[in-house]
XYZ file of C-alpha atoms in Angstrom:
762
model
C -72.605 -6.835 -38.676
C -70.164 -5.742 -41.298
C -72.554 -3.189 -42.712
C -73.294 -1.862 -39.168
C -69.586 -1.499 -38.425
C -68.898 0.359 -41.659
C -71.802 2.673 -41.002
C -70.628 3.419 -37.520
C -67.166 4.064 -38.768
C -68.410 6.482 -41.433
C -70.557 8.225 -38.847
C -67.563 8.586 -36.474
C -65.327 9.918 -39.244
C -67.910 12.439 -40.263
C -68.894 13.729 -36.779
C -66.132 12.976 -34.320
C -62.849 12.206 -36.129
C -61.737 15.865 -36.387
C -62.418 16.525 -32.688
C -60.628 13.312 -31.689
C -57.537 14.295 -33.618
C -57.537 17.756 -32.080
C -57.830 16.319 -28.642
C -55.029 13.904 -29.386
C -52.765 16.786 -30.535
C -53.569 18.759 -27.393
C -52.786 15.713 -25.350
C -49.470 15.305 -27.049
C -48.535 18.836 -26.186
C -49.569 18.335 -22.564
C -47.441 15.166 -22.340
C -44.475 17.073 -23.502
C -45.027 19.763 -20.872
C -45.226 17.085 -18.233
C -42.008 15.518 -19.459
C -40.200 18.817 -19.308
C -41.479 19.497 -15.832
C -40.189 16.107 -14.720
C -36.794 16.979 -16.196
C -36.737 20.131 -14.174
C -37.822 18.334 -11.051
C -35.019 15.816 -11.562
C -32.493 18.592 -12.162
C -33.633 20.443 -9.078
C -33.334 17.232 -7.070
C -29.787 16.794 -8.223
C -29.009 20.334 -7.304
C -30.553 19.877 -3.890
C -28.566 16.671 -3.324
C -25.391 18.491 -4.335
C -26.135 21.217 -1.862
C -26.973 18.731 0.858
C -30.548 19.892 1.060
C -32.365 17.006 -0.635
C -35.768 16.309 0.763
C -38.548 13.977 -0.039
C -40.770 16.765 -1.375
C -38.054 17.981 -3.747
C -38.314 14.786 -5.749
C -35.582 12.138 -5.395
C -33.927 10.260 -8.198
C -35.149 6.760 -9.039
C -38.351 5.380 -10.161
C -41.529 6.366 -8.437
C -43.499 3.799 -6.518
C -46.318 2.423 -8.596
C -49.760 3.198 -7.415
C -53.131 1.748 -8.042
C -54.864 1.593 -11.356
C -54.863 5.174 -12.829
C -58.413 4.644 -13.970
C -59.586 3.951 -10.453
C -60.169 7.562 -9.466
C -61.678 8.611 -12.862
C -65.346 8.841 -13.761
C -66.628 7.967 -17.194
C -67.013 11.644 -18.040
C -63.484 12.397 -16.935
C -62.163 9.528 -19.055
C -63.891 10.593 -22.254
C -63.101 14.273 -21.691
C -59.414 13.366 -21.903
C -59.631 11.917 -25.350
C -58.501 8.406 -26.273
C -54.987 8.623 -24.770
C -54.040 5.965 -22.204
C -52.047 7.101 -19.118
C -48.515 5.879 -19.239
C -45.935 4.703 -16.703
C -42.210 4.413 -16.979
C -41.604 0.747 -17.396
C -37.902 0.980 -16.664
C -35.627 3.480 -15.155
C -33.838 4.227 -18.337
C -36.860 4.016 -20.662
C -37.176 6.510 -23.493
C -39.337 9.517 -23.083
C -42.793 9.487 -24.592
C -42.970 11.108 -28.018
C -45.228 13.849 -29.318
C -46.737 11.389 -31.779
C -46.861 7.612 -31.692
C -48.126 4.780 -33.833
C -51.600 3.495 -33.093
C -50.457 -0.132 -33.095
C -47.985 0.371 -30.242
C -49.427 0.112 -26.751
C -48.333 2.899 -24.407
C -46.667 2.038 -21.148
C -48.320 3.426 -18.056
C -46.949 6.637 -16.545
C -46.182 7.482 -13.020
C -49.070 8.552 -10.831
C -47.699 12.074 -10.683
C -47.654 12.406 -14.459
C -51.087 10.861 -14.773
C -52.563 13.356 -12.319
C -50.926 16.211 -14.097
C -52.227 14.993 -17.433
C -55.746 14.641 -16.190
C -55.698 18.111 -14.772
C -54.179 19.546 -17.914
C -56.914 18.197 -20.123
C -59.429 20.229 -18.149
C -57.254 23.332 -18.603
C -56.956 22.987 -22.357
C -56.318 24.803 -24.610
C -52.640 25.372 -23.707
C -51.132 28.756 -23.114
C -50.281 31.217 -25.906
C -47.109 30.621 -27.842
C -46.289 34.332 -27.832
C -45.119 34.522 -24.210
C -41.524 35.540 -23.909
C -40.099 33.896 -20.806
C -37.546 31.221 -21.101
C -39.548 28.804 -19.053
C -42.480 29.039 -21.481
C -40.138 28.699 -24.418
C -39.006 25.419 -23.007
C -42.460 24.209 -22.194
C -43.978 24.512 -25.575
C -43.283 22.465 -28.714
C -41.905 19.128 -29.624
C -38.376 18.675 -28.306
C -35.374 17.713 -30.294
C -34.967 14.539 -28.278
C -38.509 13.500 -29.078
C -37.939 13.956 -32.784
C -34.678 11.949 -32.654
C -36.365 9.193 -30.650
C -39.190 9.072 -33.181
C -36.645 8.721 -36.018
C -35.060 5.725 -34.204
C -38.218 3.890 -33.092
C -40.313 4.428 -36.228
C -38.146 5.665 -39.149
C -40.849 5.058 -41.716
C -43.380 7.215 -39.932
C -40.757 9.872 -39.252
C -39.827 9.951 -42.919
C -43.483 10.226 -43.928
C -44.036 13.166 -41.549
C -40.871 14.880 -42.827
C -41.892 14.581 -46.479
C -45.601 15.337 -46.210
C -45.987 17.473 -43.055
C -42.648 18.612 -41.667
C -44.283 21.178 -39.366
C -45.929 18.343 -37.404
C -42.552 17.559 -35.915
C -42.419 21.108 -34.583
C -45.580 22.178 -32.676
C -44.439 25.680 -31.780
C -42.095 28.205 -33.206
C -40.505 28.823 -29.830
C -40.206 25.170 -28.735
C -36.489 24.744 -28.603
C -35.024 28.258 -28.490
C -33.120 27.326 -25.352
C -31.117 24.741 -27.278
C -29.417 27.557 -29.173
C -27.768 28.649 -25.960
C -26.292 25.243 -25.483
C -25.031 25.126 -29.048
C -23.544 28.575 -28.778
C -22.058 27.841 -25.399
C -20.318 24.771 -26.604
C -18.833 26.710 -29.455
C -17.608 29.359 -27.146
C -16.066 26.747 -24.859
C -14.173 25.343 -27.788
C -12.821 28.802 -28.562
C -11.719 29.376 -25.010
C -8.345 28.116 -23.786
C -8.894 25.002 -21.685
C -7.742 25.656 -18.161
C -8.210 23.493 -15.106
C -10.142 25.601 -12.644
C -10.118 24.449 -9.050
C -13.103 25.815 -7.268
C -14.107 25.157 -3.801
C -17.492 23.710 -2.930
C -18.497 27.059 -1.442
C -17.661 28.863 -4.735
C -19.673 26.337 -6.652
C -22.644 26.848 -4.361
C -22.403 30.671 -4.845
C -22.189 30.290 -8.608
C -25.307 28.091 -8.655
C -27.220 30.622 -6.514
C -26.251 33.417 -8.939
C -27.486 31.224 -11.821
C -30.811 30.642 -10.085
C -31.207 34.380 -9.415
C -30.452 35.208 -13.047
C -33.052 32.662 -14.156
C -35.607 34.341 -11.912
C -34.716 37.710 -13.349
C -35.146 36.436 -16.836
C -38.782 35.692 -16.079
C -39.351 39.417 -15.592
C -39.471 41.912 -18.426
C -36.026 43.445 -19.219
C -35.601 46.914 -20.607
C -33.421 46.900 -23.679
C -30.676 49.498 -23.585
C -28.152 50.861 -26.081
C -25.406 48.974 -24.243
C -27.220 45.694 -24.670
C -27.787 46.254 -28.326
C -24.149 47.241 -28.838
C -23.038 44.060 -26.964
C -25.239 41.867 -29.048
C -24.084 43.501 -32.261
C -20.399 43.011 -31.315
C -20.956 39.372 -30.485
C -22.877 38.684 -33.730
C -20.385 40.606 -35.850
C -17.139 39.308 -34.439
C -18.073 35.845 -33.096
C -21.269 35.062 -35.089
C -22.745 34.211 -31.710
C -25.924 32.143 -31.754
C -26.627 33.063 -28.110
C -26.536 36.718 -28.937
C -28.721 36.109 -31.990
C -31.271 34.439 -29.777
C -31.444 37.399 -27.427
C -31.751 39.709 -30.424
C -34.584 37.637 -31.898
C -36.455 37.692 -28.550
C -35.987 41.459 -28.261
C -37.026 41.941 -31.869
C -40.220 39.976 -31.227
C -41.082 42.421 -28.466
C -40.225 45.342 -30.730
C -42.461 44.015 -33.503
C -45.424 43.947 -31.106
C -44.637 47.257 -29.382
C -47.625 49.487 -28.506
C -49.967 46.547 -28.727
C -52.360 46.022 -25.814
C -53.219 42.325 -26.161
C -52.192 41.180 -22.686
C -49.132 39.278 -23.976
C -45.909 39.313 -22.026
C -42.458 39.336 -23.616
C -39.050 38.895 -22.223
C -37.867 42.349 -23.255
C -39.483 45.743 -23.482
C -38.435 48.713 -25.570
C -39.423 52.291 -24.629
C -36.588 54.347 -26.171
C -37.168 55.213 -29.870
C -33.429 55.267 -30.559
C -33.019 51.807 -29.028
C -35.956 50.593 -31.061
C -34.322 51.829 -34.269
C -30.886 50.393 -33.437
C -32.470 47.038 -32.514
C -34.381 46.871 -35.813
C -31.284 47.673 -37.894
C -29.064 45.173 -35.988
C -31.643 42.396 -36.271
C -32.553 42.857 -39.842
C -28.913 43.163 -41.033
C -27.069 40.685 -38.784
C -29.467 37.750 -38.317
C -29.157 36.698 -42.020
C -25.376 37.003 -41.752
C -25.161 34.785 -38.696
C -27.422 32.242 -40.303
C -25.284 32.277 -43.462
C -22.155 31.741 -41.357
C -23.528 28.705 -39.509
C -25.733 27.309 -42.325
C -24.240 28.411 -45.638
C -26.601 28.393 -48.596
C -25.229 26.714 -51.706
C -26.560 27.544 -55.179
C -25.887 25.277 -58.122
C -25.170 26.429 -61.701
C -28.780 25.603 -62.597
C -29.983 27.996 -59.900
C -31.104 25.337 -57.393
C -30.714 26.166 -53.706
C -29.300 23.697 -51.207
C -29.351 24.029 -47.462
C -28.322 21.213 -45.118
C -31.739 20.789 -43.484
C -30.792 17.397 -42.065
C -27.998 18.781 -39.910
C -28.305 19.037 -36.137
C -27.570 22.740 -36.208
C -30.441 23.410 -38.644
C -32.860 21.521 -36.437
C -31.678 23.483 -33.416
C -32.002 26.821 -35.232
C -35.412 26.055 -36.723
C -37.526 27.419 -33.857
C -35.383 30.569 -33.786
C -35.720 30.992 -37.531
C -39.459 30.585 -37.528
C -39.865 32.958 -34.563
C -37.812 35.578 -36.330
C -39.764 35.160 -39.551
C -43.098 35.522 -37.827
C -41.871 38.715 -36.125
C -40.727 40.164 -39.450
C -44.074 39.342 -41.009
C -45.981 41.009 -38.187
C -43.636 44.073 -38.361
C -44.394 44.433 -42.088
C -48.099 44.829 -41.331
C -47.420 47.703 -38.912
C -44.729 49.752 -40.624
C -45.574 52.968 -42.444
C -42.147 54.508 -43.025
C -41.047 53.679 -46.568
C -37.296 53.448 -45.751
C -37.890 51.024 -42.893
C -40.398 49.059 -44.913
C -37.942 48.688 -47.807
C -35.162 47.606 -45.412
C -37.363 44.970 -43.809
C -38.464 43.577 -47.186
C -34.896 43.430 -48.456
C -33.851 41.268 -45.490
C -36.446 38.575 -46.324
C -34.598 37.449 -49.425
C -31.623 35.860 -47.530
C -34.031 34.005 -45.250
C -36.114 32.338 -48.041
C -33.809 29.346 -48.639
C -34.023 28.365 -44.956
C -37.824 28.632 -44.973
C -38.447 26.337 -47.957
C -39.346 23.335 -45.747
C -42.049 25.373 -43.902
C -44.782 25.954 -46.437
C -47.233 27.449 -43.975
C -44.723 30.129 -42.924
C -43.859 30.910 -46.552
C -47.489 31.291 -47.515
C -47.960 33.776 -44.728
C -44.908 35.729 -45.861
C -46.039 35.766 -49.477
C -49.521 37.091 -48.522
C -48.015 39.891 -46.457
C -45.518 40.911 -49.127
C -48.104 40.827 -51.851
C -50.369 43.081 -49.789
C -47.547 45.633 -49.673
C -46.859 45.179 -53.372
C -50.552 45.831 -54.246
C -51.124 48.578 -51.773
C -51.825 51.906 -53.634
C -50.165 53.851 -50.871
C -46.812 52.058 -51.301
C -44.084 53.884 -53.190
C -42.697 52.537 -56.445
C -39.341 51.555 -54.815
C -41.128 49.662 -52.076
C -43.336 47.828 -54.560
C -40.271 46.812 -56.621
C -38.512 45.549 -53.485
C -41.608 43.533 -52.445
C -41.861 42.042 -56.019
C -38.202 40.945 -55.860
C -39.038 38.933 -52.744
C -42.009 37.276 -54.454
C -39.975 36.550 -57.612
C -37.063 35.082 -55.631
C -39.445 32.734 -53.904
C -41.008 31.709 -57.237
C -37.596 30.968 -58.661
C -36.231 28.814 -55.822
C -39.508 27.208 -54.764
C -41.002 23.918 -55.984
C -44.008 23.581 -58.288
C -46.532 23.713 -55.430
C -45.085 26.752 -53.888
C -44.741 28.464 -57.303
C -48.435 27.876 -57.964
C -49.369 29.342 -54.580
C -47.221 32.411 -55.338
C -48.916 32.966 -58.708
C -52.372 32.674 -57.271
C -51.582 35.042 -54.376
C -50.029 37.575 -56.793
C -53.068 37.512 -59.099
C -55.438 37.954 -56.156
C -53.298 40.903 -54.928
C -53.360 42.489 -58.417
C -57.157 42.259 -58.610
C -57.455 43.632 -55.120
C -55.140 46.556 -55.819
C -56.914 47.481 -59.051
C -60.237 48.143 -57.366
C -59.964 51.918 -57.579
C -58.256 53.523 -60.614
C -57.552 57.211 -60.601
C -54.934 59.558 -62.114
C -52.850 58.949 -58.962
C -53.006 55.140 -58.926
C -52.910 54.234 -62.633
C -49.078 54.144 -62.768
C -48.877 51.822 -59.774
C -51.405 49.443 -61.326
C -49.484 49.387 -64.590
C -46.341 48.649 -62.590
C -48.114 45.708 -60.948
C -49.329 44.294 -64.245
C -45.997 44.588 -65.986
C -43.984 43.095 -63.077
C -46.459 40.268 -62.345
C -46.512 39.248 -66.016
C -42.879 38.135 -65.707
C -43.730 35.461 -63.146
C -45.898 33.516 -65.552
C -42.852 32.767 -67.702
C -40.752 31.154 -64.925
C -42.574 27.844 -65.210
C -44.625 27.554 -68.455
C -46.523 24.518 -67.203
C -47.661 26.159 -63.931
C -48.191 29.333 -65.874
C -50.524 27.693 -68.331
C -52.634 25.889 -65.704
C -53.095 29.001 -63.510
C -53.680 31.193 -66.538
C -56.327 28.836 -67.936
C -58.037 28.668 -64.561
C -58.288 32.436 -64.165
C -59.343 33.115 -67.775
C -62.007 30.476 -67.457
C -63.163 32.183 -64.253
C -63.531 35.430 -66.234
C -65.467 33.612 -68.918
C -67.852 32.102 -66.353
C -68.546 35.578 -64.875
C -69.284 36.854 -68.413
C -71.635 33.944 -69.212
C -73.474 34.418 -65.908
C -73.896 38.129 -66.647
C -75.311 37.370 -70.131
C -77.705 34.676 -68.975
C -78.846 36.529 -65.877
C -81.683 38.918 -66.589
C -81.199 40.998 -63.401
C -80.530 44.694 -63.891
C -77.358 44.694 -61.816
C -75.802 41.532 -63.321
C -73.579 43.492 -65.712
C -71.715 45.057 -62.730
C -69.680 41.842 -62.306
C -68.139 42.606 -65.721
C -68.166 46.366 -66.009
C -65.821 47.317 -63.230
C -62.122 48.136 -62.926
C -61.085 44.787 -61.542
C -62.534 42.865 -64.531
C -60.975 45.353 -66.992
C -57.556 45.201 -65.476
C -57.739 41.388 -65.233
C -58.274 41.146 -69.014
C -55.596 43.715 -69.600
C -53.232 41.775 -67.368
C -53.650 38.609 -69.406
C -52.939 40.496 -72.570
C -49.696 41.646 -70.882
C -48.764 38.098 -69.915
C -49.456 36.666 -73.345
C -47.782 39.559 -75.118
C -44.608 39.096 -73.135
C -44.237 35.358 -73.318
C -45.710 34.519 -76.767
C -43.741 36.971 -78.914
C -41.838 35.451 -81.880
C -38.501 36.712 -80.497
C -38.965 35.047 -77.133
C -40.127 31.796 -78.728
C -37.107 31.847 -81.082
C -34.822 32.222 -78.076
C -36.484 29.272 -76.353
C -36.398 27.249 -79.544
C -40.010 26.177 -79.231
C -43.536 27.600 -79.139
C -44.676 28.903 -75.743
C -47.246 26.833 -73.889
C -49.114 30.038 -73.098
C -49.897 30.626 -76.764
C -52.866 28.309 -76.468
C -54.462 30.927 -74.097
C -54.583 33.657 -76.752
C -57.834 32.489 -78.326
C -59.880 32.184 -75.078
C -58.511 35.511 -73.787
C -59.494 37.259 -77.022
C -62.967 35.713 -77.074
C -63.701 36.763 -73.451
C -62.481 40.275 -74.183
C -64.648 40.628 -77.285
C -67.661 39.291 -75.399
C -67.107 41.823 -72.568
C -66.960 44.684 -75.041
C -70.328 43.875 -76.612
C -72.189 43.181 -73.306
C -73.722 46.693 -73.207
C -73.012 48.487 -76.490
C -74.086 51.918 -75.380
C -72.366 55.286 -75.416
C -71.964 55.276 -71.666
C -69.452 52.434 -71.847
C -67.450 53.598 -74.885
C -64.449 54.277 -72.581
C -64.471 50.628 -71.471
C -64.512 49.458 -75.077
C -61.483 51.635 -75.806
C -59.605 50.072 -72.874
C -60.205 46.563 -74.081
C -59.355 47.508 -77.666
C -55.974 48.723 -76.456
C -55.424 45.433 -74.683
C -56.111 43.465 -77.813
C -53.913 45.787 -79.863
C -50.986 45.048 -77.497
C -51.620 41.325 -77.833
C -51.873 41.483 -81.644
C -48.718 43.632 -82.012
C -46.610 41.346 -79.794
C -47.780 37.919 -81.051
C -48.528 38.684 -84.704
C -52.122 37.412 -84.234
C -54.766 39.046 -86.371
C -57.722 40.247 -84.281
C -60.603 41.996 -86.182
C -60.885 45.241 -84.244
C -62.076 47.606 -86.953
C -65.750 46.474 -86.673
C -65.755 47.300 -82.952
C -64.681 50.858 -83.653
C -67.088 51.316 -86.581
C -69.883 50.319 -84.171
C -68.919 53.387 -82.068
C -69.245 55.728 -85.071
C -72.680 54.170 -85.863
C -74.108 55.108 -82.463
C -76.490 58.086 -82.145
C -73.905 59.788 -79.924
C -71.625 60.290 -82.941
C -74.147 60.709 -85.741
C -76.316 63.463 -84.246
C -75.590 67.062 -83.439
C -74.200 67.460 -79.905
C -75.045 70.168 -77.442
C -72.315 72.529 -76.166
C -70.847 71.948 -72.700
C -68.374 73.630 -70.338
C -67.290 70.328 -68.834
C -63.601 69.366 -68.811
C -62.581 66.831 -71.429
C -63.160 63.338 -70.086
C -59.938 61.520 -69.208
C -60.428 58.187 -70.919
C -57.305 56.689 -69.355
C -58.990 56.592 -65.883
C -62.638 56.156 -66.898
C -64.528 53.116 -68.000
C -67.934 54.796 -68.276
C -69.072 58.288 -69.066
C -71.013 60.256 -66.431
C -74.516 61.277 -67.367
C -73.529 64.962 -67.680
C -71.180 64.116 -70.565
C -73.675 62.274 -72.756
C -74.881 64.105 -75.894
C -72.281 66.864 -75.312
C -69.779 68.273 -77.808
C -66.844 67.652 -75.453
C -67.681 63.922 -75.180
C -68.241 63.608 -78.919
C -64.825 65.132 -79.613
C -63.140 62.815 -77.119
C -64.791 59.680 -78.579
C -63.811 60.781 -82.107
C -60.174 61.250 -81.090
C -60.123 57.763 -79.561
C -61.634 56.161 -82.650
C -59.160 57.869 -84.971
C -56.240 56.894 -82.788
C -57.243 53.241 -82.384
C -58.105 52.771 -86.061
C -54.681 54.137 -87.016
C -52.968 51.889 -84.436
C -54.865 48.857 -85.773
C -54.073 49.415 -89.493
C -50.423 50.271 -88.856
C -49.928 46.759 -87.506
C -50.549 45.475 -91.056
C -49.088 48.408 -92.958
C -46.401 46.132 -94.525
C -48.670 43.159 -95.007
C -49.264 41.887 -98.559
C -53.005 42.045 -97.769
C -53.044 45.651 -96.572
C -55.127 46.981 -99.536
C -57.864 44.395 -99.138
C -57.826 44.807 -95.328
C -58.457 48.593 -95.532
C -60.948 48.711 -98.389
C -64.127 47.810 -96.435
C -63.258 50.237 -93.691
C -62.511 53.043 -96.131
C -65.888 52.464 -97.779
C -67.685 52.621 -94.402
C -65.810 55.768 -93.262
C -66.543 57.626 -96.521
C -70.225 56.773 -96.195
C -70.232 57.972 -92.545
C -68.464 61.189 -93.436
C -71.048 61.887 -96.128
C -73.888 61.424 -93.608
C -72.162 63.441 -90.926
C -71.659 66.424 -93.293
C -75.328 66.580 -94.091
C -77.775 68.980 -92.370
C -79.018 66.256 -90.067
C -75.505 65.058 -89.299
C -73.273 65.818 -86.308
C -71.663 68.875 -88.058
C -68.543 68.278 -85.953
C -65.766 69.611 -88.140
C -62.970 68.498 -85.738
C -63.973 64.807 -85.752
C -64.894 64.674 -89.426
C -61.616 66.298 -90.473
C -59.561 63.813 -88.464
C -61.429 60.869 -89.896
C -61.004 62.317 -93.436
C -57.189 62.488 -92.939
C -57.176 58.873 -91.647
C -59.057 57.686 -94.753
C -56.524 59.359 -97.001
C -53.561 57.684 -95.191
C -55.170 54.214 -95.332
C -55.754 54.630 -99.084
C -52.292 55.907 -99.691
C -50.797 53.016 -97.750
C -52.881 50.545 -99.782
C -51.579 52.001 -103.072
C -48.025 51.960 -101.797
C -48.372 48.205 -101.036
C -49.909 47.525 -104.395
C -46.985 49.081 -106.148
C -44.616 46.701 -104.357
C -46.829 43.709 -104.988
C -46.436 44.243 -108.742
C -42.725 43.494 -108.384
C -43.024 40.098 -106.637
C -42.618 36.837 -108.473
C -44.484 34.458 -106.088
C -48.097 33.370 -106.273
C -50.630 34.000 -103.482
C -50.512 30.291 -102.589
C -46.807 30.535 -101.716
C -47.082 30.977 -97.932
C -43.349 31.477 -97.401
C -43.296 34.256 -99.982
C -46.412 35.927 -98.537
C -44.932 35.910 -95.046
C -41.632 37.275 -96.287
C -43.195 40.171 -98.145
C -41.558 43.408 -96.971
C -40.168 41.511 -94.052
C -37.741 43.703 -92.085
C -39.047 46.923 -93.693
C -39.537 49.641 -91.118
C -43.239 50.345 -90.758
C -42.521 53.915 -89.724
C -41.484 54.663 -93.317
C -44.846 53.666 -94.748
C -47.418 56.386 -95.472
C -49.692 55.206 -92.664
C -46.715 54.610 -90.356
C -45.398 58.139 -90.695
C -48.875 59.500 -89.894
C -49.190 57.350 -86.787
C -45.793 58.348 -85.529
C -46.704 62.019 -85.813
C -49.997 61.447 -83.961
C -48.166 59.676 -81.184
C -45.777 62.579 -80.658
C -48.687 64.988 -80.502
C -50.457 62.950 -77.854
C -47.294 62.598 -75.771
C -46.728 66.304 -75.821
C -50.373 66.908 -74.845
C -50.161 64.400 -72.007
C -46.924 66.008 -70.765
C -48.503 69.462 -70.646
C -51.575 68.128 -68.834
C -49.422 66.250 -66.303
C -47.292 69.330 -65.640
C -50.450 71.388 -65.116
C -51.874 68.802 -62.726
C -48.740 68.782 -60.667
C -48.660 72.540 -60.521
C -52.237 72.554 -59.295
C -51.409 69.931 -56.627
C -48.512 72.083 -55.390
C -50.635 75.148 -55.106
C -53.454 73.190 -53.512
C -55.989 74.477 -55.997
C -57.993 72.379 -58.309
C -56.574 69.047 -57.124
C -59.793 68.125 -55.377
C -61.831 69.142 -58.400
C -59.638 66.955 -60.628
C -60.170 63.888 -58.446
C -63.934 64.483 -58.440
C -64.010 64.638 -62.203
C -62.090 61.410 -62.457
C -64.516 59.561 -60.180
C -67.805 61.224 -61.253
C -68.894 57.932 -62.770
C -69.381 56.510 -59.301
C -72.091 59.065 -58.544
C -74.312 58.337 -61.558
C -77.147 55.866 -61.360
C -76.612 53.158 -63.921
C -80.343 52.492 -64.487
C -80.976 56.080 -65.567
C -78.080 55.883 -68.008
C -79.392 52.782 -69.607
C -82.878 54.221 -69.982
C -81.471 57.279 -71.721
C -79.449 55.141 -74.090
C -82.478 52.984 -74.871
C -84.360 56.145 -75.897
C -81.662 56.926 -78.418
């Protein structure tokens, strides 16, 4: 029997447990709706009794007469369709209200017949109504009430504490559940501010006042047009009195404004048709809501940078639905805005709200995803991207470890998504993303290491799959802009946080330094996946990434063999045919179009890249004690290559050969310069401290090779400046801009199979 029971339990958990829990949650919501309706009925009964119009059908005070067994009128199908909830009755007149969640061990008292009937009917009508409806009645109907949460804390404090620590949002089913409580809180504050006067009103005046209140409640159910006067009134109340009631009305109107021009069949309390009113409402809401929240719930920041908000206070619990509703509206508004100024204003107002949202992880994750989408959108301006990044960084600073990890993962995913298309117009934005995101990985070295290791390992898995898979298209998972920018991004991260200066400031070695070796190995493997002339631009991109990493961390990475392989290709050794094509822009290309192969213009461009990168590599070790030995093999190889290139069967490219000849001279001169200074040292090669201190602090720009590299950099900068000015001039005139974009993206038109076949023939 025990085995059968366990098997049945496992089967139930596998097939029916999820549905049962969902039905139980729906049942809890329905019970709360019934309780609120009973409260209204009781209130209406009191009003009717006060007016002398109490009738039996209006609902009198006192316990209802018990009826027969509530299961008597139910069929088996009706019973099981309602879940496993048992109908309840009020055992006593002053019994506590049923809670949204209860312990399984506690039997539920039976409800009144009227509640049982409503509950049965409500189960058939599930799911419940949308939480986006804007009337006050619906705001009150939905969600777990404050009384229910307080009662749960009294009856079962352990369970309440567990929910609060592990799933705080369970205590609050809907963002609009208790918006009405803000009115009461604000009203009590206003009453305290008013002078207390004894007002003697007649019974007739009281009746008239109650009728006016009922009429106003009916009017609130209808849509109200927002006017300038209303916005001005709300602004004055929020500015002068920090009114919570005015803030509630502003939040409800802002919710309607955020969903304006949407035809989804949803009704809101307010409507906005005037563009000026819409603009005023947005400005008032975005600027004043954080100020009112700061007044009533001040945020305290410790010297260590930790944020503290009194989340246990009654006022915070009351304002929670209002805060979540406003945040959801802001998030939705961000997805619809196109004006850069409004988008920047909206993003800047999220920062003050973040400390209040820390308990609500689900809301924060939605905000992070929306903000990261704006940050990674190529159409966003630089100022907007920086503003969005500041929001993400602020959240990573004040959040806990789990939230910080979620932020890093979302940022990396946004970076990869935003780097899909790289052109002359988007390259600056992509570099901005990489440089800004790299900062986040240093906020928490432990989380930074775990996430960095995971993502670098993912890149390695893709590379291994591409190598082991014999399919023709398998290499495309590696040879694309997203993979290239991912490797370049990790070089940025490691270069920023593993530099000797930063480690000296921290007083210890960075945890991220352990990621240098795997990142370098994956990058080297990606370079050699397809060693053909078509993908020489990709190799140059990855060499630059490793140069950055080597320069910042002082790690020696053997890059000279990778560049000598380029010179050994048939593309550089054979005579090239003339071409009228524009020079290929290697900065925004990772493969050469077919029309460029075997052409003089492509050979010139590849030669320039090789000379530049070899110079940048050797200048890193221009002051090293081993500089002569490091440069000797490369000098021998280059001289041999120049001899072959100058022959009749060589490339006969005077421009490339002359540039390489000058580079060889500078490397030799730098080696001799180091040898002269080595003759003056008094330490042996085994003295590591002496070797590391050789020429330490000497400016590399003053070395023979360093002076040459500095001059080459200035020439390239001047050339790039002239090309950029010419491109902008063409864009202004409207001529040639389209042609330039087509040249940049010509590689997308070429069939990769044909390119590989041509390279194999070489």
